Amino acid sequence: MDNSLIKGSPIKGIIFFSIPLFLGNIFQQIYTMSDTLIVGRAVGVNALAAVGATGGLSFLIIGFAQGMTTGLSIITAQDFGNGNLRGVKKSFANSIWICAGMSVILTIISVSLARPLLQVMQTPAVLLNGAETFISILFAGVTVTMFFNLFSNMLRALGNSRTPLIFLIIAAVLNVILDIVLIIGLNFGIAGAGIATVVAQLVSCIMCIWYIKRRIPELNVTRADMKIDRAIIKQELKIGLPMGFQASIIAIGSIILQVSLNELGPQSIAAYTAAGKVDQLATQPMVSLGITMATFTAQNFGAKNYDRILIGIRQCLTVTVVYSVIIAAVIILNSHALVNLFIGNSEPHVTELAQTYFWVVSTSYFLLSILFVVRYALQGLGQSFAPTMAGVAELISRIFIGAVMVPMFGFISACFASPLAWLASNAVLIVSFFRTIRNLRGASGLKREIPINDKKE
């Protein structure tokens, strides 16, 4: 497999590894947007709104699956960096058992609670049945989602970020084709969108299994490897569960904020949504660099390249902060045109609100860039406590803004939700981060084991 993260220029390896992740994130957005676009045009506005109403709830469960499988791959990446191929097989095998068990639990809970959760989110009655149909199908396919993310993250743990991108592109294209066939051709309506998404992921999952069996001997497990090892499972859950819960915590905060935002009226919702779409695209490079840092630090920690970890963190922070400043300037200078891509020129008040959003959020991108690098670097080193507490701090911040500030001060308060959450999260992480840096500096060049434990803070 690719050893570019533990050899050569750290920042070069980080950037080249992150490019497929960035492209994959873009196609992931296409993957989810195709349902929305085709449903809206073929079925109608209410169907479009029904799909849109499931966004936060979908991320609550599916985000957990994505986060947890990323955490499970950390131990595998550390074993790979250490040259422990036996450990790679064992960690992968036990991850399969964890995902199988978690898939059953998530499927039962999410499908049975889909409608009650939609009602708690104050989904309009006219949208409720359609939203329940769509999200229930997605939740019924949680097992497929879980294993596709597991296989993709395991390939990345071994330094291969290109192959998951290829499979994701295939899934995105297939999803669009199936949307057209099922929704337009067979008149399946909103259910067709859900089925298309699950089937596309299933095909990608099968391709991952085929590729691993044919090309990745490090992940070809035997019956002996599949024997449950409680120590490995405990170690993997220690990292995987907090990363999964962290994604869910962020989703909960977003849902609470959305409920408060809904009370401000259609124009505020439209402005926040349009600006948020630009936001998602602009921050993808920061997201990709952050995820790369988890694999980078995990592999180099396993290889005891402590000095390389320090260099990589410093260089990545420099690159991502510089990018955050540049992209913020680009967005603010072109905010009017960017917003009008979504809403046209007929809603000047919406455009004005969106510009306010950009002035508040985009100028705070540097906080997000630091957060991604620091949080994922700590997680790659096997830490879980501080990143989890950072997620809790982020949740508290968003609840405070949504429940207290938005009713009092309106739209401008909603704009401060993300910057405040990023600031709170960084404040929690900073103690663990500097403590970890001291440990790495002390061990740099000595090639000895060092304790990376954040529970004592």
PDB file of N, CA, C and O in Angstrom, residues 30-98:
ATOM      1  N   ILE A  30     -23.078  15.657  -4.306  1.00  0.00           N
ATOM      2  CA  ILE A  30     -23.845  15.375  -5.523  1.00  0.00           C
ATOM      3  C   ILE A  30     -24.750  14.171  -5.285  1.00  0.00           C
ATOM      4  O   ILE A  30     -25.913  14.137  -5.704  1.00  0.00           O
ATOM      5  N   TYR A  31     -24.191  13.197  -4.579  1.00  0.00           N
ATOM      6  CA  TYR A  31     -24.894  11.959  -4.246  1.00  0.00           C
ATOM      7  C   TYR A  31     -26.203  12.256  -3.526  1.00  0.00           C
ATOM      8  O   TYR A  31     -27.260  11.697  -3.831  1.00  0.00           O
ATOM      9  N   THR A  32     -26.153  13.166  -2.562  1.00  0.00           N
ATOM     10  CA  THR A  32     -27.346  13.492  -1.778  1.00  0.00           C
ATOM     11  C   THR A  32     -28.235  14.523  -2.472  1.00  0.00           C
ATOM     12  O   THR A  32     -29.462  14.487  -2.341  1.00  0.00           O
ATOM     13  N   MET A  33     -27.614  15.429  -3.234  1.00  0.00           N
ATOM     14  CA  MET A  33     -28.389  16.476  -3.902  1.00  0.00           C
ATOM     15  C   MET A  33     -29.224  15.931  -5.059  1.00  0.00           C
ATOM     16  O   MET A  33     -30.266  16.497  -5.389  1.00  0.00           O
ATOM     17  N   SER A  34     -28.769  14.832  -5.681  1.00  0.00           N
ATOM     18  CA  SER A  34     -29.504  14.292  -6.828  1.00  0.00           C
ATOM     19  C   SER A  34     -30.920  13.881  -6.419  1.00  0.00           C
ATOM     20  O   SER A  34     -31.880  14.086  -7.170  1.00  0.00           O
ATOM     21  N   ASP A  35     -31.058  13.295  -5.220  1.00  0.00           N
ATOM     22  CA  ASP A  35     -32.393  12.945  -4.727  1.00  0.00           C
ATOM     23  C   ASP A  35     -33.283  14.183  -4.661  1.00  0.00           C
ATOM     24  O   ASP A  35     -34.423  14.187  -5.125  1.00  0.00           O
ATOM     25  N   THR A  36     -32.718  15.234  -4.068  1.00  0.00           N
ATOM     26  CA  THR A  36     -33.486  16.453  -3.869  1.00  0.00           C
ATOM     27  C   THR A  36     -33.904  17.088  -5.193  1.00  0.00           C
ATOM     28  O   THR A  36     -35.067  17.467  -5.382  1.00  0.00           O
ATOM     29  N   LEU A  37     -32.958  17.209  -6.110  1.00  0.00           N
ATOM     30  CA  LEU A  37     -33.239  17.872  -7.382  1.00  0.00           C
ATOM     31  C   LEU A  37     -34.263  17.115  -8.213  1.00  0.00           C
ATOM     32  O   LEU A  37     -35.221  17.699  -8.733  1.00  0.00           O
ATOM     33  N   ILE A  38     -34.077  15.797  -8.346  1.00  0.00           N
ATOM     34  CA  ILE A  38     -34.967  15.008  -9.199  1.00  0.00           C
ATOM     35  C   ILE A  38     -36.348  14.879  -8.572  1.00  0.00           C
ATOM     36  O   ILE A  38     -37.369  14.968  -9.260  1.00  0.00           O
ATOM     37  N   VAL A  39     -36.399  14.685  -7.257  1.00  0.00           N
ATOM     38  CA  VAL A  39     -37.697  14.615  -6.577  1.00  0.00           C
ATOM     39  C   VAL A  39     -38.454  15.927  -6.751  1.00  0.00           C
ATOM     40  O   VAL A  39     -39.663  15.946  -7.046  1.00  0.00           O
ATOM     41  N   GLY A  40     -37.761  17.049  -6.582  1.00  0.00           N
ATOM     42  CA  GLY A  40     -38.410  18.341  -6.697  1.00  0.00           C
ATOM     43  C   GLY A  40     -39.004  18.582  -8.069  1.00  0.00           C
ATOM     44  O   GLY A  40     -40.120  19.096  -8.197  1.00  0.00           O
ATOM     45  N   ARG A  41     -38.286  18.201  -9.102  1.00  0.00           N
ATOM     46  CA  ARG A  41     -38.760  18.455 -10.467  1.00  0.00           C
ATOM     47  C   ARG A  41     -39.796  17.429 -10.921  1.00  0.00           C
ATOM     48  O   ARG A  41     -40.708  17.748 -11.688  1.00  0.00           O
ATOM     49  N   ALA A  42     -39.641  16.179 -10.478  1.00  0.00           N
ATOM     50  CA  ALA A  42     -40.517  15.120 -10.987  1.00  0.00           C
ATOM     51  C   ALA A  42     -41.758  14.890 -10.131  1.00  0.00           C
ATOM     52  O   ALA A  42     -42.810  14.512 -10.647  1.00  0.00           O
ATOM     53  N   VAL A  43     -41.656  15.110  -8.828  1.00  0.00           N
ATOM     54  CA  VAL A  43     -42.763  14.791  -7.932  1.00  0.00           C
ATOM     55  C   VAL A  43     -43.475  16.050  -7.431  1.00  0.00           C
ATOM     56  O   VAL A  43     -44.696  16.073  -7.312  1.00  0.00           O
ATOM     57  N   GLY A  44     -42.706  17.089  -7.110  1.00  0.00           N
ATOM     58  CA  GLY A  44     -43.352  18.321  -6.676  1.00  0.00           C
ATOM     59  C   GLY A  44     -42.669  18.968  -5.481  1.00  0.00           C
ATOM     60  O   GLY A  44     -41.752  18.397  -4.871  1.00  0.00           O
ATOM     61  N   VAL A  45     -43.138  20.157  -5.164  1.00  0.00           N
ATOM     62  CA  VAL A  45     -42.518  20.950  -4.101  1.00  0.00           C
ATOM     63  C   VAL A  45     -42.649  20.277  -2.745  1.00  0.00           C
ATOM     64  O   VAL A  45     -41.705  20.262  -1.952  1.00  0.00           O
ATOM     65  N   ASN A  46     -43.802  19.715  -2.437  1.00  0.00           N
ATOM     66  CA  ASN A  46     -43.985  19.064  -1.139  1.00  0.00           C
ATOM     67  C   ASN A  46     -43.059  17.870  -0.971  1.00  0.00           C
ATOM     68  O   ASN A  46     -42.523  17.618   0.123  1.00  0.00           O
ATOM     69  N   ALA A  47     -42.861  17.117  -2.048  1.00  0.00           N
ATOM     70  CA  ALA A  47     -41.935  15.986  -1.993  1.00  0.00           C
ATOM     71  C   ALA A  47     -40.512  16.474  -1.779  1.00  0.00           C
ATOM     72  O   ALA A  47     -39.731  15.883  -1.018  1.00  0.00           O
ATOM     73  N   LEU A  48     -40.181  17.569  -2.447  1.00  0.00           N
ATOM     74  CA  LEU A  48     -38.861  18.172  -2.266  1.00  0.00           C
ATOM     75  C   LEU A  48     -38.663  18.596  -0.818  1.00  0.00           C
ATOM     76  O   LEU A  48     -37.627  18.327  -0.200  1.00  0.00           O
ATOM     77  N   ALA A  49     -39.654  19.247  -0.259  1.00  0.00           N
ATOM     78  CA  ALA A  49     -39.569  19.695   1.129  1.00  0.00           C
ATOM     79  C   ALA A  49     -39.497  18.511   2.090  1.00  0.00           C
ATOM     80  O   ALA A  49     -38.811  18.568   3.115  1.00  0.00           O
ATOM     81  N   ALA A  50     -40.201  17.426   1.753  1.00  0.00           N
ATOM     82  CA  ALA A  50     -40.184  16.239   2.609  1.00  0.00           C
ATOM     83  C   ALA A  50     -38.790  15.635   2.681  1.00  0.00           C
ATOM     84  O   ALA A  50     -38.308  15.243   3.750  1.00  0.00           O
ATOM     85  N   VAL A  51     -38.116  15.557   1.531  1.00  0.00           N
ATOM     86  CA  VAL A  51     -36.735  15.054   1.510  1.00  0.00           C
ATOM     87  C   VAL A  51     -35.828  15.995   2.293  1.00  0.00           C
ATOM     88  O   VAL A  51     -34.997  15.572   3.109  1.00  0.00           O
ATOM     89  N   GLY A  52     -36.005  17.306   2.077  1.00  0.00           N
ATOM     90  CA  GLY A  52     -35.187  18.284   2.782  1.00  0.00           C
ATOM     91  C   GLY A  52     -35.388  18.254   4.283  1.00  0.00           C
ATOM     92  O   GLY A  52     -34.449  18.493   5.049  1.00  0.00           O
ATOM     93  N   ALA A  53     -36.601  17.929   4.711  1.00  0.00           N
ATOM     94  CA  ALA A  53     -36.903  17.913   6.144  1.00  0.00           C
ATOM     95  C   ALA A  53     -36.191  16.798   6.895  1.00  0.00           C
ATOM     96  O   ALA A  53     -36.130  16.812   8.122  1.00  0.00           O
ATOM     97  N   THR A  54     -35.633  15.834   6.166  1.00  0.00           N
ATOM     98  CA  THR A  54     -34.968  14.695   6.807  1.00  0.00           C
ATOM     99  C   THR A  54     -33.465  14.902   6.961  1.00  0.00           C
ATOM    100  O   THR A  54     -32.782  14.040   7.515  1.00  0.00           O
ATOM    101  N   GLY A  55     -32.940  16.040   6.489  1.00  0.00           N
ATOM    102  CA  GLY A  55     -31.489  16.233   6.462  1.00  0.00           C
ATOM    103  C   GLY A  55     -30.814  16.076   7.811  1.00  0.00           C
ATOM    104  O   GLY A  55     -29.855  15.309   7.960  1.00  0.00           O
ATOM    105  N   GLY A  56     -31.307  16.797   8.822  1.00  0.00           N
ATOM    106  CA  GLY A  56     -30.692  16.720  10.144  1.00  0.00           C
ATOM    107  C   GLY A  56     -30.820  15.349  10.765  1.00  0.00           C
ATOM    108  O   GLY A  56     -29.876  14.840  11.378  1.00  0.00           O
ATOM    109  N   LEU A  57     -31.996  14.736  10.616  1.00  0.00           N
ATOM    110  CA  LEU A  57     -32.227  13.412  11.187  1.00  0.00           C
ATOM    111  C   LEU A  57     -31.354  12.366  10.500  1.00  0.00           C
ATOM    112  O   LEU A  57     -30.834  11.453  11.150  1.00  0.00           O
ATOM    113  N   SER A  58     -31.193  12.503   9.190  1.00  0.00           N
ATOM    114  CA  SER A  58     -30.344  11.569   8.447  1.00  0.00           C
ATOM    115  C   SER A  58     -28.912  11.628   8.959  1.00  0.00           C
ATOM    116  O   SER A  58     -28.274  10.598   9.198  1.00  0.00           O
ATOM    117  N   PHE A  59     -28.401  12.852   9.160  1.00  0.00           N
ATOM    118  CA  PHE A  59     -27.030  12.992   9.628  1.00  0.00           C
ATOM    119  C   PHE A  59     -26.871  12.512  11.064  1.00  0.00           C
ATOM    120  O   PHE A  59     -25.785  12.077  11.467  1.00  0.00           O
ATOM    121  N   LEU A  60     -27.937  12.571  11.831  1.00  0.00           N
ATOM    122  CA  LEU A  60     -27.888  12.109  13.217  1.00  0.00           C
ATOM    123  C   LEU A  60     -27.483  10.638  13.289  1.00  0.00           C
ATOM    124  O   LEU A  60     -26.655  10.245  14.123  1.00  0.00           O
ATOM    125  N   ILE A  61     -28.046   9.813  12.401  1.00  0.00           N
ATOM    126  CA  ILE A  61     -27.766   8.380  12.402  1.00  0.00           C
ATOM    127  C   ILE A  61     -26.625   8.021  11.465  1.00  0.00           C
ATOM    128  O   ILE A  61     -25.661   7.345  11.858  1.00  0.00           O
ATOM    129  N   ILE A  62     -26.715   8.486  10.235  1.00  0.00           N
ATOM    130  CA  ILE A  62     -25.695   8.136   9.239  1.00  0.00           C
ATOM    131  C   ILE A  62     -24.365   8.800   9.585  1.00  0.00           C
ATOM    132  O   ILE A  62     -23.293   8.235   9.357  1.00  0.00           O
ATOM    133  N   GLY A  63     -24.420  10.012  10.144  1.00  0.00           N
ATOM    134  CA  GLY A  63     -23.195  10.665  10.593  1.00  0.00           C
ATOM    135  C   GLY A  63     -22.507   9.863  11.681  1.00  0.00           C
ATOM    136  O   GLY A  63     -21.274   9.793  11.739  1.00  0.00           O
ATOM    137  N   PHE A  64     -23.311   9.237  12.551  1.00  0.00           N
ATOM    138  CA  PHE A  64     -22.738   8.374  13.583  1.00  0.00           C
ATOM    139  C   PHE A  64     -21.988   7.212  12.936  1.00  0.00           C
ATOM    140  O   PHE A  64     -20.875   6.860  13.353  1.00  0.00           O
ATOM    141  N   ALA A  65     -22.597   6.616  11.912  1.00  0.00           N
ATOM    142  CA  ALA A  65     -21.953   5.492  11.224  1.00  0.00           C
ATOM    143  C   ALA A  65     -20.641   5.921  10.577  1.00  0.00           C
ATOM    144  O   ALA A  65     -19.621   5.222  10.669  1.00  0.00           O
ATOM    145  N   GLN A  66     -20.652   7.076   9.955  1.00  0.00           N
ATOM    146  CA  GLN A  66     -19.442   7.572   9.310  1.00  0.00           C
ATOM    147  C   GLN A  66     -18.350   7.880  10.340  1.00  0.00           C
ATOM    148  O   GLN A  66     -17.184   7.530  10.148  1.00  0.00           O
ATOM    149  N   GLY A  67     -18.742   8.531  11.422  1.00  0.00           N
ATOM    150  CA  GLY A  67     -17.769   8.876  12.449  1.00  0.00           C
ATOM    151  C   GLY A  67     -17.191   7.656  13.135  1.00  0.00           C
ATOM    152  O   GLY A  67     -15.983   7.570  13.367  1.00  0.00           O
ATOM    153  N   MET A  68     -18.047   6.693  13.462  1.00  0.00           N
ATOM    154  CA  MET A  68     -17.572   5.512  14.167  1.00  0.00           C
ATOM    155  C   MET A  68     -16.603   4.701  13.315  1.00  0.00           C
ATOM    156  O   MET A  68     -15.572   4.235  13.803  1.00  0.00           O
ATOM    157  N   THR A  69     -16.914   4.522  12.029  1.00  0.00           N
ATOM    158  CA  THR A  69     -16.026   3.725  11.172  1.00  0.00           C
ATOM    159  C   THR A  69     -14.691   4.438  10.948  1.00  0.00           C
ATOM    160  O   THR A  69     -13.658   3.780  10.797  1.00  0.00           O
ATOM    161  N   THR A  70     -14.715   5.771  10.944  1.00  0.00           N
ATOM    162  CA  THR A  70     -13.451   6.509  10.882  1.00  0.00           C
ATOM    163  C   THR A  70     -12.617   6.213  12.120  1.00  0.00           C
ATOM    164  O   THR A  70     -11.400   5.991  12.033  1.00  0.00           O
ATOM    165  N   GLY A  71     -13.266   6.185  13.272  1.00  0.00           N
ATOM    166  CA  GLY A  71     -12.561   5.860  14.511  1.00  0.00           C
ATOM    167  C   GLY A  71     -12.018   4.445  14.521  1.00  0.00           C
ATOM    168  O   GLY A  71     -10.904   4.197  14.997  1.00  0.00           O
ATOM    169  N   LEU A  72     -12.786   3.488  13.994  1.00  0.00           N
ATOM    170  CA  LEU A  72     -12.322   2.109  13.963  1.00  0.00           C
ATOM    171  C   LEU A  72     -11.060   1.955  13.117  1.00  0.00           C
ATOM    172  O   LEU A  72     -10.227   1.084  13.385  1.00  0.00           O
ATOM    173  N   SER A  73     -10.920   2.801  12.100  1.00  0.00           N
ATOM    174  CA  SER A  73      -9.756   2.682  11.214  1.00  0.00           C
ATOM    175  C   SER A  73      -8.482   3.239  11.836  1.00  0.00           C
ATOM    176  O   SER A  73      -7.383   3.008  11.315  1.00  0.00           O
ATOM    177  N   ILE A  74      -8.594   3.985  12.946  1.00  0.00           N
ATOM    178  CA  ILE A  74      -7.411   4.581  13.568  1.00  0.00           C
ATOM    179  C   ILE A  74      -6.434   3.499  14.041  1.00  0.00           C
ATOM    180  O   ILE A  74      -5.223   3.575  13.788  1.00  0.00           O
ATOM    181  N   ILE A  75      -6.941   2.477  14.733  1.00  0.00           N
ATOM    182  CA  ILE A  75      -6.083   1.405  15.228  1.00  0.00           C
ATOM    183  C   ILE A  75      -5.422   0.672  14.054  1.00  0.00           C
ATOM    184  O   ILE A  75      -4.239   0.323  14.100  1.00  0.00           O
ATOM    185  N   THR A  76      -6.178   0.465  12.984  1.00  0.00           N
ATOM    186  CA  THR A  76      -5.633  -0.188  11.803  1.00  0.00           C
ATOM    187  C   THR A  76      -4.506   0.642  11.205  1.00  0.00           C
ATOM    188  O   THR A  76      -3.459   0.095  10.810  1.00  0.00           O
ATOM    189  N   ALA A  77      -4.682   1.959  11.136  1.00  0.00           N
ATOM    190  CA  ALA A  77      -3.642   2.836  10.596  1.00  0.00           C
ATOM    191  C   ALA A  77      -2.399   2.817  11.470  1.00  0.00           C
ATOM    192  O   ALA A  77      -1.263   2.837  10.964  1.00  0.00           O
ATOM    193  N   GLN A  78      -2.589   2.785  12.800  1.00  0.00           N
ATOM    194  CA  GLN A  78      -1.434   2.711  13.694  1.00  0.00           C
ATOM    195  C   GLN A  78      -0.670   1.407  13.502  1.00  0.00           C
ATOM    196  O   GLN A  78       0.566   1.397  13.453  1.00  0.00           O
ATOM    197  N   ASP A  79      -1.390   0.296  13.378  1.00  0.00           N
ATOM    198  CA  ASP A  79      -0.733  -0.998  13.146  1.00  0.00           C
ATOM    199  C   ASP A  79      -0.008  -1.004  11.802  1.00  0.00           C
ATOM    200  O   ASP A  79       1.092  -1.552  11.685  1.00  0.00           O
ATOM    201  N   PHE A  80      -0.620  -0.398  10.793  1.00  0.00           N
ATOM    202  CA  PHE A  80       0.015  -0.342   9.481  1.00  0.00           C
ATOM    203  C   PHE A  80       1.300   0.480   9.537  1.00  0.00           C
ATOM    204  O   PHE A  80       2.326   0.088   8.972  1.00  0.00           O
ATOM    205  N   GLY A  81       1.261   1.624  10.216  1.00  0.00           N
ATOM    206  CA  GLY A  81       2.455   2.447  10.345  1.00  0.00           C
ATOM    207  C   GLY A  81       3.560   1.746  11.095  1.00  0.00           C
ATOM    208  O   GLY A  81       4.748   1.955  10.828  1.00  0.00           O
ATOM    209  N   ASN A  82       3.179   0.876  12.020  1.00  0.00           N
ATOM    210  CA  ASN A  82       4.145   0.119  12.815  1.00  0.00           C
ATOM    211  C   ASN A  82       4.644  -1.133  12.098  1.00  0.00           C
ATOM    212  O   ASN A  82       5.496  -1.851  12.618  1.00  0.00           O
ATOM    213  N   GLY A  83       4.078  -1.414  10.913  1.00  0.00           N
ATOM    214  CA  GLY A  83       4.467  -2.610  10.174  1.00  0.00           C
ATOM    215  C   GLY A  83       3.879  -3.882  10.739  1.00  0.00           C
ATOM    216  O   GLY A  83       4.322  -4.983  10.395  1.00  0.00           O
ATOM    217  N   ASN A  84       2.864  -3.755  11.599  1.00  0.00           N
ATOM    218  CA  ASN A  84       2.238  -4.912  12.238  1.00  0.00           C
ATOM    219  C   ASN A  84       1.068  -5.395  11.376  1.00  0.00           C
ATOM    220  O   ASN A  84      -0.089  -5.079  11.644  1.00  0.00           O
ATOM    221  N   LEU A  85       1.368  -6.158  10.329  1.00  0.00           N
ATOM    222  CA  LEU A  85       0.329  -6.594   9.399  1.00  0.00           C
ATOM    223  C   LEU A  85      -0.635  -7.576  10.042  1.00  0.00           C
ATOM    224  O   LEU A  85      -1.807  -7.648   9.660  1.00  0.00           O
ATOM    225  N   ARG A  86      -0.158  -8.332  11.013  1.00  0.00           N
ATOM    226  CA  ARG A  86      -1.052  -9.215  11.755  1.00  0.00           C
ATOM    227  C   ARG A  86      -2.084  -8.387  12.527  1.00  0.00           C
ATOM    228  O   ARG A  86      -3.272  -8.714  12.576  1.00  0.00           O
ATOM    229  N   GLY A  87      -1.605  -7.295  13.111  1.00  0.00           N
ATOM    230  CA  GLY A  87      -2.504  -6.407  13.825  1.00  0.00           C
ATOM    231  C   GLY A  87      -3.512  -5.743  12.897  1.00  0.00           C
ATOM    232  O   GLY A  87      -4.656  -5.512  13.281  1.00  0.00           O
ATOM    233  N   VAL A  88      -3.083  -5.432  11.663  1.00  0.00           N
ATOM    234  CA  VAL A  88      -3.987  -4.843  10.671  1.00  0.00           C
ATOM    235  C   VAL A  88      -5.165  -5.778  10.406  1.00  0.00           C
ATOM    236  O   VAL A  88      -6.328  -5.369  10.409  1.00  0.00           O
ATOM    237  N   LYS A  89      -4.850  -7.055  10.186  1.00  0.00           N
ATOM    238  CA  LYS A  89      -5.902  -8.037   9.909  1.00  0.00           C
ATOM    239  C   LYS A  89      -6.837  -8.202  11.106  1.00  0.00           C
ATOM    240  O   LYS A  89      -8.063  -8.263  10.952  1.00  0.00           O
ATOM    241  N   LYS A  90      -6.264  -8.273  12.299  1.00  0.00           N
ATOM    242  CA  LYS A  90      -7.080  -8.474  13.498  1.00  0.00           C
ATOM    243  C   LYS A  90      -7.980  -7.267  13.772  1.00  0.00           C
ATOM    244  O   LYS A  90      -9.155  -7.431  14.124  1.00  0.00           O
ATOM    245  N   SER A  91      -7.440  -6.074  13.605  1.00  0.00           N
ATOM    246  CA  SER A  91      -8.255  -4.887  13.866  1.00  0.00           C
ATOM    247  C   SER A  91      -9.370  -4.767  12.836  1.00  0.00           C
ATOM    248  O   SER A  91     -10.496  -4.386  13.170  1.00  0.00           O
ATOM    249  N   PHE A  92      -9.070  -5.115  11.578  1.00  0.00           N
ATOM    250  CA  PHE A  92     -10.092  -5.074  10.536  1.00  0.00           C
ATOM    251  C   PHE A  92     -11.186  -6.101  10.818  1.00  0.00           C
ATOM    252  O   PHE A  92     -12.387  -5.802  10.726  1.00  0.00           O
ATOM    253  N   ALA A  93     -10.786  -7.304  11.184  1.00  0.00           N
ATOM    254  CA  ALA A  93     -11.752  -8.371  11.451  1.00  0.00           C
ATOM    255  C   ALA A  93     -12.672  -8.009  12.613  1.00  0.00           C
ATOM    256  O   ALA A  93     -13.903  -8.194  12.539  1.00  0.00           O
ATOM    257  N   ASN A  94     -12.109  -7.479  13.677  1.00  0.00           N
ATOM    258  CA  ASN A  94     -12.940  -7.117  14.821  1.00  0.00           C
ATOM    259  C   ASN A  94     -13.806  -5.891  14.532  1.00  0.00           C
ATOM    260  O   ASN A  94     -14.897  -5.747  15.101  1.00  0.00           O
ATOM    261  N   SER A  95     -13.344  -5.029  13.625  1.00  0.00           N
ATOM    262  CA  SER A  95     -14.170  -3.909  13.193  1.00  0.00           C
ATOM    263  C   SER A  95     -15.415  -4.401  12.463  1.00  0.00           C
ATOM    264  O   SER A  95     -16.491  -3.798  12.573  1.00  0.00           O
ATOM    265  N   ILE A  96     -15.264  -5.486  11.709  1.00  0.00           N
ATOM    266  CA  ILE A  96     -16.406  -6.064  11.015  1.00  0.00           C
ATOM    267  C   ILE A  96     -17.461  -6.520  12.019  1.00  0.00           C
ATOM    268  O   ILE A  96     -18.664  -6.281  11.841  1.00  0.00           O
ATOM    269  N   TRP A  97     -17.025  -7.173  13.101  1.00  0.00           N
ATOM    270  CA  TRP A  97     -17.964  -7.614  14.135  1.00  0.00           C
ATOM    271  C   TRP A  97     -18.656  -6.424  14.795  1.00  0.00           C
ATOM    272  O   TRP A  97     -19.870  -6.453  15.048  1.00  0.00           O
ATOM    273  N   ILE A  98     -17.882  -5.379  15.073  1.00  0.00           N
ATOM    274  CA  ILE A  98     -18.459  -4.186  15.697  1.00  0.00           C
ATOM    275  C   ILE A  98     -19.522  -3.571  14.795  1.00  0.00           C
ATOM    276  O   ILE A  98     -20.626  -3.225  15.247  1.00  0.00           O
TER     277      ILE A  98
END
